[in-house]
mmCIF file of C-alpha atoms and ligand atoms in Angstrom:
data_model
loop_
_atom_site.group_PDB
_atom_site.id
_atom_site.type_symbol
_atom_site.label_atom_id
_atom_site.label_comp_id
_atom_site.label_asym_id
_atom_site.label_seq_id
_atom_site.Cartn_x
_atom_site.Cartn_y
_atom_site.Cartn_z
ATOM 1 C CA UNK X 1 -25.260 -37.101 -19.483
ATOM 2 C CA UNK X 2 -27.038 -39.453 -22.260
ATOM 3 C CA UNK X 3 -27.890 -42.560 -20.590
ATOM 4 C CA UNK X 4 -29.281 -46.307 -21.312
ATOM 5 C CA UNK X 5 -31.876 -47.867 -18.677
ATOM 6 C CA UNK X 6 -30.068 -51.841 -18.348
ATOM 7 C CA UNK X 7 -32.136 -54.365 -15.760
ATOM 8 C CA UNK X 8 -29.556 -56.041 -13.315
ATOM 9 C CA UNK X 9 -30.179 -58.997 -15.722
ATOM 10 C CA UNK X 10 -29.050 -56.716 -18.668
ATOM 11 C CA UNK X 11 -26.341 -55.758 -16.844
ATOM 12 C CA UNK X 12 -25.052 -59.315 -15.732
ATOM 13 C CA UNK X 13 -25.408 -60.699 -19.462
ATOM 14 C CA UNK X 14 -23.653 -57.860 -21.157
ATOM 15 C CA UNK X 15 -20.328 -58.220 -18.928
ATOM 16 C CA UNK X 16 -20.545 -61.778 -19.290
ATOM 17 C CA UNK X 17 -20.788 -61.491 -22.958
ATOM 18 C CA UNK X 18 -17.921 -59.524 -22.966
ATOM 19 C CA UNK X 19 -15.666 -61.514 -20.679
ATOM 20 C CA UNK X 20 -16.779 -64.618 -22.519
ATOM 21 C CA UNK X 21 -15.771 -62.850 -25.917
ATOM 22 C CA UNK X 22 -12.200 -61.362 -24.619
ATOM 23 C CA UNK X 23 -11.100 -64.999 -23.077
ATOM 24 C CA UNK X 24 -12.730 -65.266 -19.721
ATOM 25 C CA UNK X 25 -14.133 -69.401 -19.553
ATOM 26 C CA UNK X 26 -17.805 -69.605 -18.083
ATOM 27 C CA UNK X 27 -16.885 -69.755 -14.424
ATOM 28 C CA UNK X 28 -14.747 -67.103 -14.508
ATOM 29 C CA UNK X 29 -17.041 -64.908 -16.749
ATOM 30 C CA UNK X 30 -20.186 -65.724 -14.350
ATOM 31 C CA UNK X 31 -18.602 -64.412 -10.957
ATOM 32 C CA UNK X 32 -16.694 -61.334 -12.270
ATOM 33 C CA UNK X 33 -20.318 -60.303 -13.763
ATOM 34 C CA UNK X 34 -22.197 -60.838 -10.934
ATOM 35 C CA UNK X 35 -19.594 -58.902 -8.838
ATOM 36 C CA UNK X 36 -20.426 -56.129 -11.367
ATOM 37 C CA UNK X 37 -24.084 -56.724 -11.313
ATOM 38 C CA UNK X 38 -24.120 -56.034 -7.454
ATOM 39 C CA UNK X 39 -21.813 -53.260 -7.567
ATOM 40 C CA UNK X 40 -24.340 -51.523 -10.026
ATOM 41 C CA UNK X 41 -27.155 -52.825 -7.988
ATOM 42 C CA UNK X 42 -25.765 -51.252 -4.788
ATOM 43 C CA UNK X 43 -24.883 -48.232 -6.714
ATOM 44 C CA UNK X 44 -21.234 -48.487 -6.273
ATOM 45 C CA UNK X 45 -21.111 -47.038 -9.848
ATOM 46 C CA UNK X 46 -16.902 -46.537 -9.282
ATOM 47 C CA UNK X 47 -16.646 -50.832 -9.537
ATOM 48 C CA UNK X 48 -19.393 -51.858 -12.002
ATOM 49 C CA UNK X 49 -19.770 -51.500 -15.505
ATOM 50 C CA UNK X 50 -17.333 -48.648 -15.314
ATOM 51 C CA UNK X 51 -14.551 -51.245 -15.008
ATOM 52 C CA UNK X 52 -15.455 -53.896 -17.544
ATOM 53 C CA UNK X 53 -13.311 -52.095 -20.100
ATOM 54 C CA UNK X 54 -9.491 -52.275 -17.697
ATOM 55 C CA UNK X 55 -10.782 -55.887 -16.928
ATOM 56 C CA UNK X 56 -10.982 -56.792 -20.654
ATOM 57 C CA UNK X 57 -7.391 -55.115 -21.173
ATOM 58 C CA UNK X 58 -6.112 -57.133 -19.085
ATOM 59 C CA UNK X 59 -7.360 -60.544 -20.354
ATOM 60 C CA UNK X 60 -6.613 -58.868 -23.664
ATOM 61 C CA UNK X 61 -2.638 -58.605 -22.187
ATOM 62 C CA UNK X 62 -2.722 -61.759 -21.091
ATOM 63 C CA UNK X 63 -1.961 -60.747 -17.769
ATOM 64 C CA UNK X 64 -4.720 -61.211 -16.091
ATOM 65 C CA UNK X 65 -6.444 -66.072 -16.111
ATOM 66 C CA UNK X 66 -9.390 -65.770 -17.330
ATOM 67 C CA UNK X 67 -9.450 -69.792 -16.501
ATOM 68 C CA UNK X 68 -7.965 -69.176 -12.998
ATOM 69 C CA UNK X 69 -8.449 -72.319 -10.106
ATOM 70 C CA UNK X 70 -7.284 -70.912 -7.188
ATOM 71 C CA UNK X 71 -5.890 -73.034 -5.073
ATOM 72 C CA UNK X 72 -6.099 -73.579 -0.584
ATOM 73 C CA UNK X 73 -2.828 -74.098 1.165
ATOM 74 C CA UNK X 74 -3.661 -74.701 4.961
ATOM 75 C CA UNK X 75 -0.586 -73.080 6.225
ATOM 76 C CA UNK X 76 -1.413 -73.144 10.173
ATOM 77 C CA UNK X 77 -4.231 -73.905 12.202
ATOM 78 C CA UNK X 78 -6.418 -70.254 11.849
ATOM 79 C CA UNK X 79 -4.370 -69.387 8.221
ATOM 80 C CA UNK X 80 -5.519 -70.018 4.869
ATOM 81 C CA UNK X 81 -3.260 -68.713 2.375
ATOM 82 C CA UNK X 82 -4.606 -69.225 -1.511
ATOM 83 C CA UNK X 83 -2.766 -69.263 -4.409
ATOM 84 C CA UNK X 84 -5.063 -67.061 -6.944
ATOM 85 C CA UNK X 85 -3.470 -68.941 -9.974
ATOM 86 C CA UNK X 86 -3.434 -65.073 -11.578
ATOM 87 C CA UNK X 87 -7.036 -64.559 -11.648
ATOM 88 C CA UNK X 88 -9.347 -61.826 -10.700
ATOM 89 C CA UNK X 89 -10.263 -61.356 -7.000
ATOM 90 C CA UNK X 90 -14.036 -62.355 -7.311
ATOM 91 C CA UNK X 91 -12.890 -65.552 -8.455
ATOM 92 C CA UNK X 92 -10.081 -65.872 -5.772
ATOM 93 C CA UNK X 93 -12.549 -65.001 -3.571
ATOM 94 C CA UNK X 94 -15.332 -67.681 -4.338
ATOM 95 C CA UNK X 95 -13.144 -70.455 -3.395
ATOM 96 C CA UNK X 96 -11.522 -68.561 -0.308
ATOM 97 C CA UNK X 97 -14.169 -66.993 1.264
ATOM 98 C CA UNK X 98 -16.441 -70.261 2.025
ATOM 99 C CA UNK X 99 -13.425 -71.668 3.637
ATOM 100 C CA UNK X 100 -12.326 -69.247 5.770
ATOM 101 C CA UNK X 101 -16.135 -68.516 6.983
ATOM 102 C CA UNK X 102 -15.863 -72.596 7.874
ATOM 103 C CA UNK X 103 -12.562 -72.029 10.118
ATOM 104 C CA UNK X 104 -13.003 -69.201 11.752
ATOM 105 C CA UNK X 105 -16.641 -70.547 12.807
ATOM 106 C CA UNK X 106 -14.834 -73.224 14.732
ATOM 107 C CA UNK X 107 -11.343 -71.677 15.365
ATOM 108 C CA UNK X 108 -12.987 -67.785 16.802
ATOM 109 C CA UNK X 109 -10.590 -66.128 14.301
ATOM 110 C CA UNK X 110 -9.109 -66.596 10.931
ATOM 111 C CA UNK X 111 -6.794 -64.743 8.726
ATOM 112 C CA UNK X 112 -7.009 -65.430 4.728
ATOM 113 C CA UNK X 113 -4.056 -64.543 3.145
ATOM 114 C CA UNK X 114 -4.647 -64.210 -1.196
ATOM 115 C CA UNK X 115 -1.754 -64.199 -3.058
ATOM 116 C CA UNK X 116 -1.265 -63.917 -6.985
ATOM 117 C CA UNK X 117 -4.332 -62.356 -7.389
ATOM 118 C CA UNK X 118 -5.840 -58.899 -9.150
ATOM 119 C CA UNK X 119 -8.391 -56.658 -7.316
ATOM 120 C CA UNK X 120 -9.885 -54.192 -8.844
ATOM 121 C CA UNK X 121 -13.542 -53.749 -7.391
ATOM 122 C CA UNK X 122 -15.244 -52.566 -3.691
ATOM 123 C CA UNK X 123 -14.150 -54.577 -0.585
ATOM 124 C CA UNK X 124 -17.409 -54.836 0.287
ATOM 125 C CA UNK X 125 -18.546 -58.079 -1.046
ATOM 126 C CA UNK X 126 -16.361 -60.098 1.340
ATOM 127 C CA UNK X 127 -16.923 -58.254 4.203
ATOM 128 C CA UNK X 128 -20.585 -58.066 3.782
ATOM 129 C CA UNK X 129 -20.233 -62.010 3.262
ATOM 130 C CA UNK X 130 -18.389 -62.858 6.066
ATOM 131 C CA UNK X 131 -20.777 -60.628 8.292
ATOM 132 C CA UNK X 132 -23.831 -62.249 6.371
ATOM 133 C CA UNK X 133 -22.174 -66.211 8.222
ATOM 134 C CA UNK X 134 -22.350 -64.332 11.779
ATOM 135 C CA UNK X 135 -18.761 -63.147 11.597
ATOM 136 C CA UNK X 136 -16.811 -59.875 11.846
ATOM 137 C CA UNK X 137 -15.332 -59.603 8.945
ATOM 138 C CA UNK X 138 -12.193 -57.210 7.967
ATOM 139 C CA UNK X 139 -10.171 -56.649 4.190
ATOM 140 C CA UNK X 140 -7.554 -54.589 2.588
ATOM 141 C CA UNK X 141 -5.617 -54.513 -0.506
ATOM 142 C CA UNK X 142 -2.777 -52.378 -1.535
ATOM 143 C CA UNK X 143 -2.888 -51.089 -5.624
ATOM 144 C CA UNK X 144 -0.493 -49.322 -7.851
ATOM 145 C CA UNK X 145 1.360 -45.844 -6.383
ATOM 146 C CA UNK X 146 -1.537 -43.039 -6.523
ATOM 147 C CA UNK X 147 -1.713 -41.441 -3.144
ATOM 148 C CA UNK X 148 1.315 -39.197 -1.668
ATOM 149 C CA UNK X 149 2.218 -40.258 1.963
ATOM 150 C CA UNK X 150 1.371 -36.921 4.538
ATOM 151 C CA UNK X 151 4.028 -34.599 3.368
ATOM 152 C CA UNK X 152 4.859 -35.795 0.081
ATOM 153 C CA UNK X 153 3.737 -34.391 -3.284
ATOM 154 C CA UNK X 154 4.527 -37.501 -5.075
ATOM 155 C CA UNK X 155 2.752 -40.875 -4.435
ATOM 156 C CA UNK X 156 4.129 -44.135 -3.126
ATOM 157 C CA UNK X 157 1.079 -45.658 -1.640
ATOM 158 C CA UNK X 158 -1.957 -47.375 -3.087
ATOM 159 C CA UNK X 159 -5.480 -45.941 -2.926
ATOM 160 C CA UNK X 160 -5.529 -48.950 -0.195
ATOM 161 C CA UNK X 161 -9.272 -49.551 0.642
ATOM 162 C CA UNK X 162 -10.580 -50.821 3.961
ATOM 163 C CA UNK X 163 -13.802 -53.032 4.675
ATOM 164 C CA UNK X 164 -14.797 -53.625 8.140
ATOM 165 C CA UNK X 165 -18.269 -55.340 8.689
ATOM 166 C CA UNK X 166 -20.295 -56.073 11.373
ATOM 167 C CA UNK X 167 -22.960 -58.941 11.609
ATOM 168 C CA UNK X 168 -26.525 -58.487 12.290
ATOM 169 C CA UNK X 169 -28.434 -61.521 12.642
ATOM 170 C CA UNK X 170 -31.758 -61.037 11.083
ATOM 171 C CA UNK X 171 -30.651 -57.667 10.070
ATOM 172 C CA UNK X 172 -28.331 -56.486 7.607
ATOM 173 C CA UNK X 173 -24.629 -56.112 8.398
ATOM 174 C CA UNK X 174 -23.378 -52.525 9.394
ATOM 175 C CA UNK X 175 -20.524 -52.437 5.933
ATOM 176 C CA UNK X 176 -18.013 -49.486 5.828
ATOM 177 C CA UNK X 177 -15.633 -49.751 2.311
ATOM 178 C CA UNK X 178 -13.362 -47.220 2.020
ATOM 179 C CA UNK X 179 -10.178 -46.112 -0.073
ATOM 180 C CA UNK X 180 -7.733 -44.753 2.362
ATOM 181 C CA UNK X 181 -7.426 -41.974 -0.001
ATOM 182 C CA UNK X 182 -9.381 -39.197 0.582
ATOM 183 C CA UNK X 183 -11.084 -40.385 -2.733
ATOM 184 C CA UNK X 184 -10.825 -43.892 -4.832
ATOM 185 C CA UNK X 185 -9.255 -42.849 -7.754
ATOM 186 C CA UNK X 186 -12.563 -45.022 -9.685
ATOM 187 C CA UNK X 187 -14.775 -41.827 -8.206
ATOM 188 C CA UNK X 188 -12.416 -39.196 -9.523
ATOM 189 C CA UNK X 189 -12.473 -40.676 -12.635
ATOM 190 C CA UNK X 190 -15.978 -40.751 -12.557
ATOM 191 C CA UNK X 191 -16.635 -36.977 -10.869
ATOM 192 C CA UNK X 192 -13.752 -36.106 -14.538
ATOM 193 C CA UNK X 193 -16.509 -37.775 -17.363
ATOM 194 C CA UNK X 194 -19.414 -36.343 -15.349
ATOM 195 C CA UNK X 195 -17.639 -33.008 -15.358
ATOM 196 C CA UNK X 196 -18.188 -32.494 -11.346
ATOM 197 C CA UNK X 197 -15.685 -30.913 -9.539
ATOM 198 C CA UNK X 198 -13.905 -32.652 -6.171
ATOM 199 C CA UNK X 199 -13.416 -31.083 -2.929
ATOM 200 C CA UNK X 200 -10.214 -29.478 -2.232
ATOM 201 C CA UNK X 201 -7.972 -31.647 -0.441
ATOM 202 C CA UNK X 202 -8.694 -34.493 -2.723
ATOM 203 C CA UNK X 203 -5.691 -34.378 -4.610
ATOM 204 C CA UNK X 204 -2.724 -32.056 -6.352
ATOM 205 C CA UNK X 205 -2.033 -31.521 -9.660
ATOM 206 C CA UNK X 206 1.072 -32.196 -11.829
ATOM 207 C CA UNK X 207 2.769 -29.244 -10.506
ATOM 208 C CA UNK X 208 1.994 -30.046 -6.760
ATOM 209 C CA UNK X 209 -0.915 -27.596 -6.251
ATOM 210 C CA UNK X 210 -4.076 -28.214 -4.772
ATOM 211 C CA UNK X 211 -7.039 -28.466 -7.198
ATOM 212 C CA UNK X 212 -11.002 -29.415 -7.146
ATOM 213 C CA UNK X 213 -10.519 -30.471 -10.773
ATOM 214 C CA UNK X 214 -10.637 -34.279 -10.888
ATOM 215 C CA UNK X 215 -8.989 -34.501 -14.391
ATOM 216 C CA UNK X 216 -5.959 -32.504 -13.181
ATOM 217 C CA UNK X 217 -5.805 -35.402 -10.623
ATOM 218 C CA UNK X 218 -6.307 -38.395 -12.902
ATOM 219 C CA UNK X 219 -3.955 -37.086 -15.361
ATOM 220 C CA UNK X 220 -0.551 -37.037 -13.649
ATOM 221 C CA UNK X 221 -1.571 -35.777 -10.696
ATOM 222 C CA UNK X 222 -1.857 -37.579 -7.209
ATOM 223 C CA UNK X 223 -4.454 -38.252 -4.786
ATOM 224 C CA UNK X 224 -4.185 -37.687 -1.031
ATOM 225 C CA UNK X 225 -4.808 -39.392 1.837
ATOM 226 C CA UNK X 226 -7.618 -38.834 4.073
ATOM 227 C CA UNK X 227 -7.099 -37.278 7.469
ATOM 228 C CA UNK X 228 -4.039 -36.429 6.880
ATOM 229 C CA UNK X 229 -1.013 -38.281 8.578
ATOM 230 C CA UNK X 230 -3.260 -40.268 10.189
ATOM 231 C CA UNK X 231 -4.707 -41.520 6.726
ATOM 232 C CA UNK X 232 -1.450 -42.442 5.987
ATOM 233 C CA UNK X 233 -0.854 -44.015 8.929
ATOM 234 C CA UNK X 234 -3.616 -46.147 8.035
ATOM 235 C CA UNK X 235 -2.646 -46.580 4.150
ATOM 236 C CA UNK X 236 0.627 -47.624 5.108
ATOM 237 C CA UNK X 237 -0.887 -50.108 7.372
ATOM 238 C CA UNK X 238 -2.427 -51.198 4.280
ATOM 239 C CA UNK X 239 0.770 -51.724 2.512
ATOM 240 C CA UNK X 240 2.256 -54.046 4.482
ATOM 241 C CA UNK X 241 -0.765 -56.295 5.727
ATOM 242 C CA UNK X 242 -1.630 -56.689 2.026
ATOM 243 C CA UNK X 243 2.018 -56.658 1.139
ATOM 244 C CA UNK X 244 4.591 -57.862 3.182
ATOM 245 C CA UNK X 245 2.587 -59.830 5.573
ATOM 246 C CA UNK X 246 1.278 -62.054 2.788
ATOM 247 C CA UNK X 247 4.538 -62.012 0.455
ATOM 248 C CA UNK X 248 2.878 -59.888 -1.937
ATOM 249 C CA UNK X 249 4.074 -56.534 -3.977
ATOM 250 C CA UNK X 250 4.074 -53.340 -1.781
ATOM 251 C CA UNK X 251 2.019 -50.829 -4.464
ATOM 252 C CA UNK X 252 5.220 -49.324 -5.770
ATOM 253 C CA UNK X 253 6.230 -53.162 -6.767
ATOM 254 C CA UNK X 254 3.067 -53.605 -8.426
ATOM 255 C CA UNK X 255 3.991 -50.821 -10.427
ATOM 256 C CA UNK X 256 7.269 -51.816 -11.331
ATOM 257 C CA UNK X 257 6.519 -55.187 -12.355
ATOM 258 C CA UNK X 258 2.968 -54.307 -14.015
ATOM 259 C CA UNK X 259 2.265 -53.900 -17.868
ATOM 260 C CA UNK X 260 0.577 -50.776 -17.486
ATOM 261 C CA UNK X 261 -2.532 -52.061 -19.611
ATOM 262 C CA UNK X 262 -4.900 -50.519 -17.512
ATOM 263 C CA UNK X 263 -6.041 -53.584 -15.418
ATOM 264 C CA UNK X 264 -5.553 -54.221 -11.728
ATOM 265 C CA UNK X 265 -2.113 -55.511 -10.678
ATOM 266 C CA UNK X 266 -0.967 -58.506 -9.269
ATOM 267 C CA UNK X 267 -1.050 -58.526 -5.741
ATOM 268 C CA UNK X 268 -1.991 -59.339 -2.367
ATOM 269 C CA UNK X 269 -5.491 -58.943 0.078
ATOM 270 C CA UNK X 270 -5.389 -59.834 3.643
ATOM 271 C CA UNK X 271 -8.422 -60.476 5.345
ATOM 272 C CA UNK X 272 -9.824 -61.344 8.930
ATOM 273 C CA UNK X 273 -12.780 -62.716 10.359
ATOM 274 C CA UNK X 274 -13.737 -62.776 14.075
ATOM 275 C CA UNK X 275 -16.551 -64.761 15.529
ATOM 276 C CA UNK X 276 -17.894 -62.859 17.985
ATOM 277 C CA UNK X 277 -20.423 -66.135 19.079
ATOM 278 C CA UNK X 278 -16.677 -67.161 20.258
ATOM 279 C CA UNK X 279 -15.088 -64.102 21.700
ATOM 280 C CA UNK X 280 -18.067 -62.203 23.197
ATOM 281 C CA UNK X 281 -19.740 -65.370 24.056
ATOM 282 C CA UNK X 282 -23.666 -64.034 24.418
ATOM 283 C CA UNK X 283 -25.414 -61.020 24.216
ATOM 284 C CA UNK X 284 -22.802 -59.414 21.854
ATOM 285 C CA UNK X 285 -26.012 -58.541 19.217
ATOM 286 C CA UNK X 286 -27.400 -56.631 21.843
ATOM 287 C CA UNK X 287 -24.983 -54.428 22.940
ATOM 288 C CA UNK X 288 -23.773 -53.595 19.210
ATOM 289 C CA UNK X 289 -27.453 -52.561 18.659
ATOM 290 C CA UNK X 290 -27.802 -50.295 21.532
ATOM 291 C CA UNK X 291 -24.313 -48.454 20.056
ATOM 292 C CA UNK X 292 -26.163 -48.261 17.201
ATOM 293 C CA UNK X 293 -29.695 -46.990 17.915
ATOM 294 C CA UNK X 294 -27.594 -44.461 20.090
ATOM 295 C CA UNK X 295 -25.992 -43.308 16.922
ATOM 296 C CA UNK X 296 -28.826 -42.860 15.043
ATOM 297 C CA UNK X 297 -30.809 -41.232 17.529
ATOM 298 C CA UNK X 298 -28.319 -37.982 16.773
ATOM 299 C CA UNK X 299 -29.470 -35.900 14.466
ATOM 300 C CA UNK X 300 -27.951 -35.952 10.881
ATOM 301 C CA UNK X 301 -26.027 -39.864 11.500
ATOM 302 C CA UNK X 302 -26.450 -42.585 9.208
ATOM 303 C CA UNK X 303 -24.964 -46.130 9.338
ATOM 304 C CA UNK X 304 -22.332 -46.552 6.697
ATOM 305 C CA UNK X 305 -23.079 -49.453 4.246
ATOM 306 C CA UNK X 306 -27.125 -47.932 4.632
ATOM 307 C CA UNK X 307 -26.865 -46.119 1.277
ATOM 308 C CA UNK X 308 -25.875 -49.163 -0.991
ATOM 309 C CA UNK X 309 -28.477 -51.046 1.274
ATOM 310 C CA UNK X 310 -31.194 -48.978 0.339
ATOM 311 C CA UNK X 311 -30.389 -48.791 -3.323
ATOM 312 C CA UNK X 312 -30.185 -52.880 -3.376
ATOM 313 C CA UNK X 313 -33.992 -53.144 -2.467
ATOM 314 C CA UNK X 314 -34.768 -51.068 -5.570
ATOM 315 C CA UNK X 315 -35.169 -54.290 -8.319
ATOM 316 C CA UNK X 316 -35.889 -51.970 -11.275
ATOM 317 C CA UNK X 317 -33.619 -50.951 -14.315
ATOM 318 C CA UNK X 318 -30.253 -48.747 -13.532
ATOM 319 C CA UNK X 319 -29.571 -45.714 -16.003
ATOM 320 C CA UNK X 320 -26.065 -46.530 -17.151
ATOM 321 C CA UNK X 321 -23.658 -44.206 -19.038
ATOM 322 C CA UNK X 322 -24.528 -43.948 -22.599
ATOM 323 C CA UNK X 323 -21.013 -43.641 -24.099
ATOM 324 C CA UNK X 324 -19.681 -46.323 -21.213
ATOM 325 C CA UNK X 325 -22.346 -48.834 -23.138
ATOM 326 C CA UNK X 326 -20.770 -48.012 -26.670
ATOM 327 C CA UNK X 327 -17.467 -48.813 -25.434
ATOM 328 C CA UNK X 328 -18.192 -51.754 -23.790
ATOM 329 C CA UNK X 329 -20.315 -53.191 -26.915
ATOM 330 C CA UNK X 330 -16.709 -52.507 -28.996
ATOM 331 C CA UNK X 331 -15.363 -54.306 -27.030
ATOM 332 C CA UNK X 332 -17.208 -57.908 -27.989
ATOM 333 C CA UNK X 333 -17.261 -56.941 -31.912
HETATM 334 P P1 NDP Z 401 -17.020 -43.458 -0.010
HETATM 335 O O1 NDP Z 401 -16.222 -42.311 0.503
HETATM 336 O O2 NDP Z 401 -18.086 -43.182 -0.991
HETATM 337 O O3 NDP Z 401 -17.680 -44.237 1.206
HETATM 338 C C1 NDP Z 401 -16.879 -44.784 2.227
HETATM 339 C C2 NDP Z 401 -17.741 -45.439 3.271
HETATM 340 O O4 NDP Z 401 -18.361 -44.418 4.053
HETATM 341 C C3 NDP Z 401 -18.862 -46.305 2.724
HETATM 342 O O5 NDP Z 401 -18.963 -47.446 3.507
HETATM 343 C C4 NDP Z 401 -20.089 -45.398 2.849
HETATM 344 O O6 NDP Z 401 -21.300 -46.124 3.018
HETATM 345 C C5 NDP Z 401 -19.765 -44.639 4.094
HETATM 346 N N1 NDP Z 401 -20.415 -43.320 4.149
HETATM 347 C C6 NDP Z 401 -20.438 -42.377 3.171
HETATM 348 N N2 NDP Z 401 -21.125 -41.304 3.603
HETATM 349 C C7 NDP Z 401 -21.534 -41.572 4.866
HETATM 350 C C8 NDP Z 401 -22.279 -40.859 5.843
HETATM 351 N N3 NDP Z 401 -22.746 -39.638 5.601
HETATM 352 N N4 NDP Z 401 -22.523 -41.457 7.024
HETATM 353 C C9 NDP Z 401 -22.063 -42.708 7.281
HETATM 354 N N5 NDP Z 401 -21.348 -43.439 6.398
HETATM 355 C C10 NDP Z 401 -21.082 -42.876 5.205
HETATM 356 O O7 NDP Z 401 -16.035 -44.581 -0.618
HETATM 357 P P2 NDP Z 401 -14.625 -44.403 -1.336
HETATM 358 O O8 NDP Z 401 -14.770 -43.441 -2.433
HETATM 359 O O9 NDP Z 401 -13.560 -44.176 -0.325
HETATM 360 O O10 NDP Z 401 -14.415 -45.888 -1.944
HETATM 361 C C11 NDP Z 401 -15.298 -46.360 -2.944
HETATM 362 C C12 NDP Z 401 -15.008 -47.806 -3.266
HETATM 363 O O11 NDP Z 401 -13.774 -47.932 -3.939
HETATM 364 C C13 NDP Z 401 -14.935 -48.774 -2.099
HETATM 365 O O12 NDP Z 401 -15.896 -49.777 -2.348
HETATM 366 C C14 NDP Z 401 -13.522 -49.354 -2.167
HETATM 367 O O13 NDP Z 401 -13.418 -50.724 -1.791
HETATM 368 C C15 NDP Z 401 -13.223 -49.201 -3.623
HETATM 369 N N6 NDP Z 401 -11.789 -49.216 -3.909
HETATM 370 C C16 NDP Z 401 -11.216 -50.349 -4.436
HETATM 371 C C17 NDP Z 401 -9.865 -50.387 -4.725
HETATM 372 C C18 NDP Z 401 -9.214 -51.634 -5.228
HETATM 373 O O14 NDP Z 401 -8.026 -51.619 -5.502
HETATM 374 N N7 NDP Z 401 -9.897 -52.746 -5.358
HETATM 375 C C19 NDP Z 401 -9.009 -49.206 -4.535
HETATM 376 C C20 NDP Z 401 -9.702 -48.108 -3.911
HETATM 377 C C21 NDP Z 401 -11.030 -48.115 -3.643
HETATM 378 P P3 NDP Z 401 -22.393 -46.195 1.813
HETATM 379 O O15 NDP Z 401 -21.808 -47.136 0.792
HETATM 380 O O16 NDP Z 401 -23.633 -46.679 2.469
HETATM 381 O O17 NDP Z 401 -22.526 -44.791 1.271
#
């Protein structure tokens, strides 16, 4: 693979040029490239430059604000629902996520319900954010159909991520993102231009029959969930906290309502934070900790979240996919 060494700085300026170019205004254009800037930074290389391209389509289709002011409705005493005016999550998100951090510090819990919004990158942002104020913080979102419910060979549920995080005062947050699928369809896609091959179990082909090649996947096939029925226990979970809990599209809406540009769908992301200052009272940083160091004292365990840690303390230029930088610069010409 050909590739093209970008500094995070590189990276933020070239998205932003190209949201600025395809309709995004400057507020808009400076959050969704700084999401993208830390997903590359992390090395979440599934959500960063990779999808610059399906979030121009979808300005392009005028589906997607690229001028988008959410608005706060304060619908009960630990709910804030907000209206995401059509705009991208990150956006959504900037206005929501300060707010609910703010109540949930003095209610112990808070539930932030977006509506009319379009997600499209890793959960871990908010999480990691609400974690970062001294909360516990939890997300989902629900998609477009990709993922077969246990049993099925034809899909109905989103690749449905979950984010729970985990605050560590002076330390950073113990993260865990994850598409309820045994794979987010972003890494398949990925694993199909790098020409890697996917475990079995990740997904069936057109004809219903198990394969390790990710393009047989991406290209009319479906993805499965993880764990079996118990993955799609969870996925389905998904589906209606994102969904029907927050009057938003189930994933199979989304799909029948979307314009199939490529872009995220409209839709829904519930999320929860806990303060455990208020629940646990004291000593509650303590006792996670000694779960923790218990953990890693076994041979061979890791703390999720560590890996995109570790990456983020490394400053220096990322190697980015050649051909993914053509298409992008295209896209501002
Ligand atoms: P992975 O399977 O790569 O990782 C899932 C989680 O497991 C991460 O928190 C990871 O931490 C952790 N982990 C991985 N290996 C280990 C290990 N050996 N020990 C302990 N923890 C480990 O992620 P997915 O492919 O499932 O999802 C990728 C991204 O796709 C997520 O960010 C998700 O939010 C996003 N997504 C977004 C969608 C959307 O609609 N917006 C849809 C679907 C997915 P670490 O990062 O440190 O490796």
């Amino acid at each position: 693979m050909s590739t093209i060494s970008l500094t995070l700085e590189d990276i933020y300026n070239l998205s932003k040029k190209t949201l600025l170019f395809n309709g995004c205004d400057n507020q808009n254009a400076s959050i969704l490239s700084d999401t993208i800037m830390r997903a590359e930074r992390d090395g979440s290389l599934s959500h960063g430059l990779f999808r610059l391209p399906a979030y121009v389509a979808s300005l392009r289709s005028k589906k997607v604000k690229g001028n988008a002011k959410p608005t706060i409705e304060n619908k009960a005493p630990g709910v804030i629902r907000i209206l995401g005016d059509g705009g991208f999550a990150p956006i959504v998100l900037s206005v929501g996520l300060p707010a609910i951090i703010d109540l949930t510090k003095k209610n112990g819990v808070g539930v932030l319900a977006i509506t009319n919004s379009h997600h499209m990158a890793a959960l871990w942002p908010e999480t990691e954010a609400i974690a970062e104020a001294g909360l516990v913080g939890f997300a989902c979102t629900a998609y477009k159909p990709m993922v077969a419910p246990a049993g099925a060979k034809q899909s109905l549920f989103g690749t449905n991520p979950i984010s729970f995080a985990w605050p560590r005062p002076g330390k950073t947050p113990v993260v865990y993102d994850m598409a309820t699928a045994s794979m987010a369809m972003g890494e398949v896609q990925v694993a199909a231009r790098e020409g890697h091959s996917v475990p079995l179990g990740t997904g069936l082909n057109k004809d219903g029959k198990e394969t390790t090649n990710p393009s047989e996947i991406a290209d009319g096939g479906v993805l499965l969930p993880f764990g079996g029925y118990k993955g799609s226990a969870i996925s389905m979970m998904v589906e209606l906290l994102a969904g029907a809990l927050l009057g938003e599209w189930f994933s199979f809406e989304a799909k029948e309502l979307d314009n199939n540009d490529g872009g995220p769908p409209k839709g829904g992301e519930f999320i929860l934070a806990m303060s455990p200052d208020k629940i646990a009272g004291q000593n509650w940083e303590e006792h996670a900790d000694q779960l923790f160091e218990k953990m890693l004292a076994l041979e061979g365990v890791r703390l999720p979240g560590e890996r995109r840690h570790k990456n983020r303390l490394n400053l220096g230029p990322r190697e980015i996919n050649k051909e993914l930088i053509e298409k992008i610069n295209k896209l501002s010409e």
